[in-house]
CSV table of C-alpha atoms in Angstrom, one decimal:
chain,number,residue,atom,x,y,z
A,1,MET,CA,-11.7,-17.8,19.0
A,2,GLY,CA,-12.9,-14.7,17.3
A,3,LYS,CA,-16.3,-14.3,16.0
A,4,LEU,CA,-17.7,-16.1,13.0
A,5,PHE,CA,-19.6,-14.2,10.4
A,6,LYS,CA,-21.8,-16.2,7.9
A,7,HIS,CA,-23.2,-15.0,4.5
A,8,GLN,CA,-26.3,-16.7,2.7
A,9,GLN,CA,-26.3,-16.5,-0.9
A,10,GLU,CA,-29.7,-14.8,-1.3
A,11,PRO,CA,-31.0,-12.6,-4.2
A,12,VAL,CA,-29.2,-9.2,-4.3
A,13,GLN,CA,-32.3,-7.6,-2.5
A,14,GLN,CA,-32.2,-9.7,0.5
A,15,LEU,CA,-28.5,-10.3,1.4
A,16,HIS,CA,-28.2,-10.2,5.0
A,17,TRP,CA,-25.2,-10.9,7.9
A,18,TRP,CA,-25.4,-13.3,10.7
A,19,ALA,CA,-22.8,-12.9,13.5
A,20,LEU,CA,-22.3,-16.5,15.1
A,21,GLN,CA,-20.3,-17.3,18.2
A,22,SER,CA,-19.2,-20.8,17.4
A,23,HIS,CA,-18.1,-23.1,14.4
A,24,LYS,CA,-21.0,-25.5,15.1
A,25,HIS,CA,-22.9,-24.1,12.0
A,26,ILE,CA,-20.3,-24.6,9.4
A,27,CYS,CA,-21.1,-27.5,7.4
A,28,ALA,CA,-18.8,-30.5,5.9
A,29,ASN,CA,-17.0,-30.4,2.9
A,30,THR,CA,-15.9,-26.6,3.0
A,31,ARG,CA,-12.8,-25.3,1.4
A,32,ILE,CA,-10.7,-22.5,2.3
A,33,ILE,CA,-10.8,-19.7,-0.1
A,34,THR,CA,-8.3,-17.4,1.4
A,35,SER,CA,-6.2,-17.1,4.5
A,36,ASN,CA,-4.8,-13.9,5.9
A,37,THR,CA,-2.6,-13.0,8.9
A,38,ILE,CA,-4.0,-10.1,10.7
A,39,GLN,CA,-1.5,-9.9,13.4
A,40,ARG,CA,1.0,-12.2,14.9
A,41,ASP,CA,-0.8,-15.8,14.8
A,42,CYS,CA,-4.3,-14.1,14.2
A,43,ARG,CA,-5.9,-15.2,10.9
A,44,CYS,CA,-8.9,-14.6,9.0
A,45,ASP,CA,-10.0,-17.6,6.8
A,46,ALA,CA,-12.6,-17.6,4.1
A,47,MET,CA,-14.3,-20.7,3.4
A,48,ARG,CA,-17.1,-21.7,1.1
A,49,CYS,CA,-19.4,-24.8,1.5
A,50,MET,CA,-20.4,-27.3,-0.9
A,51,ASP,CA,-24.0,-25.8,-0.6
A,52,GLY,CA,-22.7,-22.4,-1.6
A,53,HIS,CA,-22.4,-20.7,1.9
A,54,LEU,CA,-19.7,-18.4,2.6
A,55,PHE,CA,-18.1,-18.3,6.1
A,56,LEU,CA,-15.1,-16.0,7.5
A,57,THR,CA,-13.6,-16.9,10.8
A,58,GLY,CA,-11.2,-15.0,12.8
A,59,SER,CA,-8.8,-16.9,14.9
A,60,ILE,CA,-7.2,-15.3,17.7
A,61,PRO,CA,-4.7,-17.2,20.2
A,62,PHE,CA,-5.2,-17.1,24.0
A,63,SER,CA,-1.9,-15.0,24.1
A,64,VAL,CA,-3.4,-12.1,22.5
A,65,PRO,CA,-4.2,-9.6,25.3
A,66,THR,CA,-7.8,-9.1,26.1
A,67,HIS,CA,-8.0,-5.3,25.2
A,68,HIS,CA,-6.7,-6.2,21.8
A,69,ARG,CA,-9.3,-8.9,20.9
A,70,SER,CA,-12.1,-6.4,20.1
A,71,MET,CA,-10.0,-4.6,17.5
A,72,LEU,CA,-8.8,-8.1,16.0
A,73,GLU,CA,-12.7,-8.9,15.7
A,74,LEU,CA,-13.5,-5.4,14.2
A,75,CYS,CA,-10.8,-6.5,11.3
A,76,CYS,CA,-12.6,-9.7,10.8
A,77,PHE,CA,-15.7,-7.9,10.3
A,78,HIS,CA,-14.2,-5.3,7.8
A,79,ASN,CA,-12.7,-8.1,6.0
A,80,MET,CA,-16.1,-9.7,5.9
A,81,ARG,CA,-17.4,-6.6,4.5
A,82,VAL,CA,-15.2,-6.6,1.6
A,83,HIS,CA,-16.3,-10.2,1.0
A,84,TYR,CA,-19.7,-9.0,0.7
A,85,LEU,CA,-18.6,-6.3,-1.6
A,86,PHE,CA,-17.4,-8.9,-4.2
A,87,LEU,CA,-20.3,-11.2,-3.8
A,88,VAL,CA,-22.6,-8.3,-4.5
A,89,LEU,CA,-20.5,-7.4,-7.7
A,90,GLU,CA,-20.8,-11.1,-8.7
A,91,LEU,CA,-24.5,-11.1,-8.7
A,92,VAL,CA,-25.0,-7.7,-10.3
A,93,HIS,CA,-24.1,-8.6,-13.8
A,94,GLY,CA,-21.2,-10.6,-12.8
A,95,LEU,CA,-18.8,-7.8,-12.4
A,96,ALA,CA,-16.5,-9.5,-10.1
A,97,PRO,CA,-15.3,-13.1,-11.8
A,98,HIS,CA,-13.1,-13.9,-8.9
A,99,ALA,CA,-15.5,-12.8,-6.2
A,100,GLY,CA,-14.6,-14.2,-2.7
A,101,GLU,CA,-11.4,-15.2,-3.8
A,102,ARG,CA,-9.1,-12.5,-2.9
A,103,THR,CA,-6.9,-11.9,-0.2
A,104,PHE,CA,-7.4,-8.8,2.3
A,105,GLU,CA,-4.7,-7.0,3.9
A,106,ASN,CA,-4.9,-5.9,7.7
A,107,GLY,CA,-8.6,-5.6,7.9
A,108,HIS,CA,-8.7,-2.1,5.9
A,109,LEU,CA,-10.9,-1.4,2.9
A,110,SER,CA,-9.3,0.2,0.0
A,111,ARG,CA,-10.2,3.4,-1.5
A,112,ARG,CA,-11.7,1.6,-4.6
A,113,GLU,CA,-13.8,-0.7,-2.2
A,114,MET,CA,-15.0,2.1,0.1
A,115,THR,CA,-15.9,3.9,-3.2
A,116,THR,CA,-17.8,1.1,-4.7
A,117,LEU,CA,-19.5,0.4,-1.4
A,118,SER,CA,-20.7,3.8,-1.3
A,119,PHE,CA,-21.9,3.6,-4.8
A,120,LEU,CA,-23.8,0.4,-4.0
A,121,GLY,CA,-25.4,1.8,-1.0
A,122,MET,CA,-26.5,4.7,-2.9
A,123,LEU,CA,-28.4,2.1,-5.4
A,124,GLY,CA,-30.0,0.5,-2.1
A,125,ILE,CA,-28.2,-2.8,-2.5
A,126,CYS,CA,-26.1,-2.6,0.6
A,127,SER,CA,-25.2,-0.3,3.4
A,128,SER,CA,-21.7,1.4,3.6
A,129,PRO,CA,-19.4,-0.3,6.0
A,130,PRO,CA,-17.7,1.6,9.2
A,131,PRO,CA,-14.4,3.4,8.4
A,132,ALA,CA,-11.2,1.1,8.9
A,133,PHE,CA,-9.6,1.8,12.3
A,134,GLY,CA,-7.7,4.9,12.2
A,135,MET,CA,-9.2,6.0,8.9
A,136,THR,CA,-11.9,8.7,8.2
A,137,THR,CA,-14.3,8.7,4.9
A,138,ASP,CA,-14.5,12.0,3.2
A,139,LYS,CA,-18.2,12.4,2.7
A,140,LYS,CA,-18.0,13.8,-0.6
A,141,THR,CA,-15.6,11.5,-2.4
A,142,GLY,CA,-16.1,8.2,-0.4
A,143,ILE,CA,-12.3,8.1,0.2
A,144,ALA,CA,-10.8,6.8,3.3
A,145,LEU,CA,-8.0,8.9,4.6
A,146,PRO,CA,-5.7,8.3,7.6
A,147,ASP,CA,-6.3,10.3,10.9
A,148,VAL,CA,-3.8,12.5,12.3
A,149,GLY,CA,-0.8,10.5,13.7
A,150,GLU,CA,-1.8,7.2,12.1
A,151,ILE,CA,0.7,7.4,9.4
A,152,GLU,CA,3.5,8.0,11.9
A,153,LYS,CA,2.1,4.9,14.0
A,154,ALA,CA,2.3,2.6,11.2
A,155,VAL,CA,5.6,1.8,11.2
A,156,PRO,CA,6.9,-0.3,14.2
A,157,LYS,CA,9.5,1.3,16.3
A,158,ASP,CA,10.2,-2.1,17.6
A,159,TRP,CA,10.7,-5.0,15.1
A,160,SER,CA,11.5,-7.9,17.2
A,161,ASP,CA,8.0,-9.5,17.1
A,162,ILE,CA,7.1,-8.3,13.4
A,163,GLU,CA,6.8,-11.4,10.9
A,164,ASN,CA,8.3,-10.8,7.4
A,165,PRO,CA,5.0,-10.6,5.4
A,166,PHE,CA,6.7,-11.2,2.2
A,167,GLU,CA,7.4,-14.9,2.9
A,168,GLU,CA,3.9,-16.1,2.5
A,169,ASP,CA,3.0,-18.2,-0.6
A,170,ASN,CA,1.0,-15.7,-2.3
A,171,PHE,CA,4.2,-13.6,-2.9
A,172,LYS,CA,3.7,-13.5,-6.8
A,173,THR,CA,0.1,-12.4,-6.1
A,174,MET,CA,1.3,-9.5,-3.8
A,175,PHE,CA,3.4,-8.1,-6.4
A,176,GLY,CA,1.5,-9.1,-9.6
A,177,ARG,CA,-0.1,-6.4,-11.8
A,178,LEU,CA,-3.3,-6.0,-14.0
A,179,ASP,CA,-1.1,-4.9,-17.0
A,180,SER,CA,1.9,-7.5,-17.0
A,181,GLN,CA,3.3,-6.0,-20.3
A,182,PRO,CA,7.0,-4.8,-20.0
A,183,ASP,CA,7.2,-1.4,-18.5
A,184,SER,CA,9.3,-0.1,-21.7
A,185,VAL,CA,5.9,-0.3,-23.3
A,186,PHE,CA,4.1,1.6,-20.9
A,187,TYR,CA,6.6,4.2,-20.7
A,188,THR,CA,7.5,4.4,-24.3
A,189,ASP,CA,6.0,8.0,-24.7
A,190,PRO,CA,7.1,10.9,-22.4
A,191,ARG,CA,4.6,12.1,-19.9
A,192,PHE,CA,5.2,15.9,-19.2
A,193,VAL,CA,2.4,16.1,-16.4
A,194,GLU,CA,2.4,16.0,-12.6
A,195,HIS,CA,0.6,12.7,-11.1
A,196,VAL,CA,-0.6,14.5,-8.0
A,197,ASP,CA,-2.3,18.0,-7.5
A,198,THR,CA,-0.8,21.4,-7.2
A,199,ASN,CA,-0.6,21.4,-3.4
A,200,ALA,CA,1.0,18.3,-3.3
A,201,VAL,CA,3.5,19.3,-5.6
A,202,ARG,CA,4.2,22.1,-3.5
A,203,ILE,CA,4.6,19.8,-0.5
A,204,LEU,CA,7.2,17.4,-2.6
A,205,THR,CA,9.3,20.5,-3.5
A,206,ASP,CA,9.4,21.6,-0.1
A,207,TYR,CA,10.4,18.4,1.4
A,208,VAL,CA,13.0,17.7,-1.1
A,209,GLY,CA,14.6,21.1,-1.2
A,210,ASN,CA,14.4,21.9,2.4
A,211,GLU,CA,14.8,18.5,4.3
A,212,ALA,CA,16.1,15.6,2.1
A,213,VAL,CA,18.7,17.5,0.0
A,214,HIS,CA,21.7,19.4,1.5
A,215,ASP,CA,24.4,21.3,0.2
A,216,GLY,CA,27.5,19.0,-0.8
A,217,ASP,CA,25.1,16.0,-1.2
A,218,SER,CA,25.5,13.3,-3.9
A,219,CYS,CA,22.0,12.6,-4.6
A,220,LEU,CA,20.3,9.6,-6.7
A,221,ASP,CA,16.7,10.3,-7.7
A,222,LEU,CA,15.4,6.8,-8.4
A,223,CYS,CA,12.6,6.0,-10.9
A,224,SER,CA,12.9,9.8,-11.9
A,225,SER,CA,11.2,11.7,-14.6
A,226,TRP,CA,11.0,15.1,-16.0
A,227,THR,CA,10.8,16.6,-12.5
A,228,SER,CA,12.7,15.7,-9.0
A,229,HIS,CA,10.8,18.8,-7.5
A,230,LEU,CA,14.1,20.2,-6.8
A,231,THR,CA,15.0,23.7,-8.1
A,232,PRO,CA,18.6,23.4,-9.6
A,233,SER,CA,19.7,26.8,-7.8
A,234,SER,CA,18.2,25.9,-4.6
A,235,LYS,CA,21.1,23.4,-3.7
A,236,LYS,CA,24.8,23.2,-4.5
A,237,VAL,CA,24.7,19.4,-4.9
A,238,THR,CA,27.9,17.7,-6.1
A,239,ARG,CA,25.9,15.2,-7.9
A,240,PHE,CA,22.3,14.6,-8.8
A,241,ALA,CA,22.0,11.2,-10.6
A,242,GLY,CA,18.6,10.2,-12.2
A,243,LEU,CA,17.4,6.6,-13.0
A,244,GLY,CA,14.3,6.5,-14.9
A,245,MET,CA,12.3,5.0,-17.7
A,246,ASN,CA,12.0,7.6,-20.4
A,247,ALA,CA,15.0,9.3,-21.9
A,248,LYS,CA,13.0,12.3,-23.0
A,249,GLU,CA,11.5,13.1,-19.7
A,250,LEU,CA,15.1,12.5,-18.2
A,251,GLU,CA,16.6,14.9,-20.6
A,252,ALA,CA,14.0,17.6,-19.6
A,253,ASN,CA,15.0,17.3,-15.9
A,254,GLY,CA,16.9,20.6,-15.2
A,255,ALA,CA,18.0,19.1,-11.5
A,256,LEU,CA,19.9,16.1,-13.0
A,257,THR,CA,23.7,16.0,-13.4
A,258,ASP,CA,23.7,12.7,-15.2
A,259,PHE,CA,20.8,10.0,-16.0
A,260,LEU,CA,20.5,6.4,-17.1
A,261,VAL,CA,17.6,4.8,-18.6
A,262,GLN,CA,16.6,1.3,-16.8
A,263,ASP,CA,13.7,-0.8,-16.1
A,264,LEU,CA,14.1,-1.8,-12.4
A,265,ASN,CA,11.2,-4.3,-12.8
A,266,SER,CA,13.3,-6.4,-15.1
A,267,LYS,CA,16.6,-5.4,-13.7
A,268,PRO,CA,16.7,-4.2,-10.0
A,269,LYS,CA,20.4,-4.0,-9.8
A,270,LEU,CA,21.4,-0.4,-9.5
A,271,PRO,CA,24.5,0.6,-12.0
A,272,TYR,CA,26.3,2.5,-9.4
A,273,GLU,CA,29.3,2.0,-7.2
A,274,ASP,CA,29.1,1.0,-3.5
A,275,ASN,CA,28.8,4.0,-1.0
A,276,SER,CA,28.4,6.6,-3.9
A,277,PHE,CA,25.3,8.8,-2.4
A,278,ASP,CA,24.5,10.7,0.7
A,279,THR,CA,20.9,10.9,-0.1
A,280,ILE,CA,18.3,8.6,-2.4
A,281,LEU,CA,14.9,9.8,-3.4
A,282,CYS,CA,12.0,7.6,-4.8
A,283,GLN,CA,9.0,9.8,-5.6
A,284,LEU,CA,5.6,8.7,-6.2
A,285,SER,CA,6.7,5.3,-7.6
A,286,ILE,CA,7.2,2.7,-4.9
A,287,ASP,CA,4.1,1.2,-5.6
A,288,TYR,CA,5.1,0.2,-9.4
A,289,LEU,CA,8.1,-1.8,-8.1
A,290,VAL,CA,7.6,-5.5,-8.9
A,291,ALA,CA,10.7,-6.3,-6.6
A,292,PRO,CA,10.9,-3.6,-3.9
A,293,LEU,CA,12.8,-5.5,-1.5
A,294,GLN,CA,15.7,-6.0,-4.2
A,295,VAL,CA,15.8,-2.6,-5.5
A,296,LEU,CA,15.9,-1.4,-1.4
A,297,LYS,CA,18.8,-3.5,-1.0
A,298,GLU,CA,20.6,-2.4,-3.7
A,299,ALA,CA,19.7,1.2,-2.6
A,300,SER,CA,21.5,0.7,0.5
A,301,ARG,CA,24.4,-0.9,-1.1
A,302,VAL,CA,25.1,2.4,-3.2
A,303,LEU,CA,24.1,4.7,-0.2
A,304,LYS,CA,27.0,6.0,1.9
A,305,PRO,CA,27.1,5.0,5.7
A,306,GLY,CA,24.7,7.4,7.5
A,307,GLY,CA,23.1,8.4,4.3
A,308,LYS,CA,19.4,8.6,4.0
A,309,VAL,CA,16.5,7.2,1.9
A,310,HIS,CA,13.3,9.0,1.3
A,311,ILE,CA,10.2,7.2,-0.1
A,312,LEU,CA,7.4,9.5,-0.8
A,313,PHE,CA,4.0,8.4,-2.0
A,314,SER,CA,0.3,9.5,-2.6
A,315,ASN,CA,-2.8,7.9,-3.0
A,316,ARG,CA,-2.7,8.6,-7.0
A,317,LEU,CA,-1.6,5.7,-9.0
A,318,PHE,CA,-2.0,4.3,-12.6
A,319,LEU,CA,-4.0,1.0,-11.3
A,320,SER,CA,-3.0,-1.3,-14.1
A,321,LYS,CA,0.6,-0.8,-13.0
A,322,ALA,CA,0.5,-0.7,-9.3
A,323,VAL,CA,1.1,-4.1,-7.5
A,324,GLY,CA,-1.6,-6.2,-5.9
A,325,LEU,CA,-0.2,-5.5,-2.6
A,326,TRP,CA,-0.7,-1.7,-2.9
A,327,THR,CA,-4.1,-1.6,-4.8
A,328,GLY,CA,-5.5,-3.8,-2.1
A,329,ALA,CA,-4.7,-1.5,1.0
A,330,ASP,CA,-5.2,1.8,2.3
A,331,ASP,CA,-2.7,4.6,3.2
A,332,ILE,CA,-1.9,3.2,6.7
A,333,ASP,CA,-1.2,-0.1,5.2
A,334,HIS,CA,1.0,1.5,2.3
A,335,ALA,CA,3.2,3.2,5.0
A,336,TYR,CA,3.5,0.0,7.0
A,337,TYR,CA,4.4,-2.0,3.8
A,338,VAL,CA,7.1,0.5,2.8
A,339,GLY,CA,8.7,0.2,6.4
A,340,CYS,CA,8.4,-3.6,5.9
A,341,TYR,CA,10.2,-3.4,2.4
A,342,LEU,CA,13.1,-1.3,4.4
A,343,HIS,CA,13.3,-3.6,7.3
A,344,PHE,CA,13.3,-6.8,5.6
A,345,CYS,CA,15.0,-6.4,2.3
A,346,GLY,CA,18.5,-7.2,3.8
A,347,GLY,CA,19.9,-3.7,3.6
A,348,ASP,CA,21.8,-1.9,6.4
A,349,TYR,CA,18.9,0.5,7.4
A,350,THR,CA,18.2,1.6,10.7
A,351,ASN,CA,16.0,4.4,12.2
A,352,ILE,CA,12.8,3.5,9.8
A,353,ALA,CA,9.9,6.0,10.5
A,354,ALA,CA,7.0,7.3,8.5
A,355,ARG,CA,5.5,11.0,8.5
A,356,ASP,CA,2.3,12.5,7.0
A,357,LEU,CA,3.1,15.6,5.2
A,358,SER,CA,-0.4,16.2,4.0
A,359,THR,CA,-2.1,19.5,4.4
A,360,ARG,CA,-5.1,19.3,6.7
A,361,ASN,CA,-8.1,21.8,7.2
A,362,GLY,CA,-9.5,23.0,10.6
A,363,LYS,CA,-11.3,19.8,11.3
A,364,GLN,CA,-7.9,18.0,10.9
A,365,MET,CA,-9.1,16.3,7.8
A,366,ILE,CA,-6.7,16.0,4.8
A,367,THR,CA,-7.5,18.2,1.8
A,368,GLY,CA,-6.2,17.6,-1.8
A,369,ASP,CA,-3.9,14.8,-2.3
A,370,PRO,CA,-2.2,13.2,0.4
A,371,VAL,CA,1.6,13.0,0.7
A,372,TYR,CA,3.7,10.5,2.9
A,373,VAL,CA,7.0,9.7,3.5
A,374,VAL,CA,8.9,6.9,5.0
A,375,THR,CA,12.8,7.5,5.6
A,376,ALA,CA,15.6,5.2,6.7
A,377,THR,CA,19.1,5.7,7.6
A,378,LYS,CA,22.0,3.3,6.6
A,379,LYS,CA,24.1,2.3,9.4
A,380,ALA,CA,27.4,4.0,9.9
């Protein structure tokens, strides 16, 4: 068994942690609040006793190699620190009405959680947590960003032992959103602005024009807007179709040869014939799709054999419209989930891979908004 962590609900100024080595201290009449699979057959279970104590246990089967156990215990520790955050917020003016009743993915703290913990640390309420595995926290912003090579390692090369994370009972929670209004309401007014910084726009433009799109291609830009980050004169494409939410934005997109307005969250079936496109793009929008598996299965259908899909994303988002799976995870998790979307959607994808396109400084820290891409090829 992994380590057991116990939290005693004392006043905010006197919160402490205890690391216990057995389950003997768990009182009777406990109930499981959340259960989360860290890796295959390894679980983090959060439980609350009748007397108010909160416990989190990490269960590790004997089949897990010894050298992996310390990392799994570290995941449990990170999960417990997140529970700590929400318990503190619950005690500080009731800011977290559902404290301790949240599912945490892969033991990583999200950017919001890291920032909040740093803020609470400044107030002397709690100490900041250690960075998640493979992440380095920017001291100025409190944002945790992936180390070099971690995005590439996030997507498995061998999927034979990877369980489908979308078959769990909390599927609706995974793809629930704070703003449940129809997206047609949210996107009524056009937004002629970029949603990432200037350097990230340059990265997107360079990638789309020099790597994703080729002369002679027939392309589809999913979740398109007023820009596809492609200069119309840079490539001689046979078709560049756009599917988006706002007609005025799509009309202003000079790269598009044709466009349609469709809300993929209410109608995920794509209005195109089978084997229509050589290249499919989805830029800075995968985090808003409530049915990403259906959409990407449809993308596989309309993609030509040997064609490629490119899913580009950053850590910028409209928080109210992003799905819970995304807002509760960090960038490494994001790359993993997008890879899982492609693998488990039922499409004919192969060669699923992730790349970190971000700019890094001399200390190999990401500067500006990060940019990542996950790609896959339709089987020939």
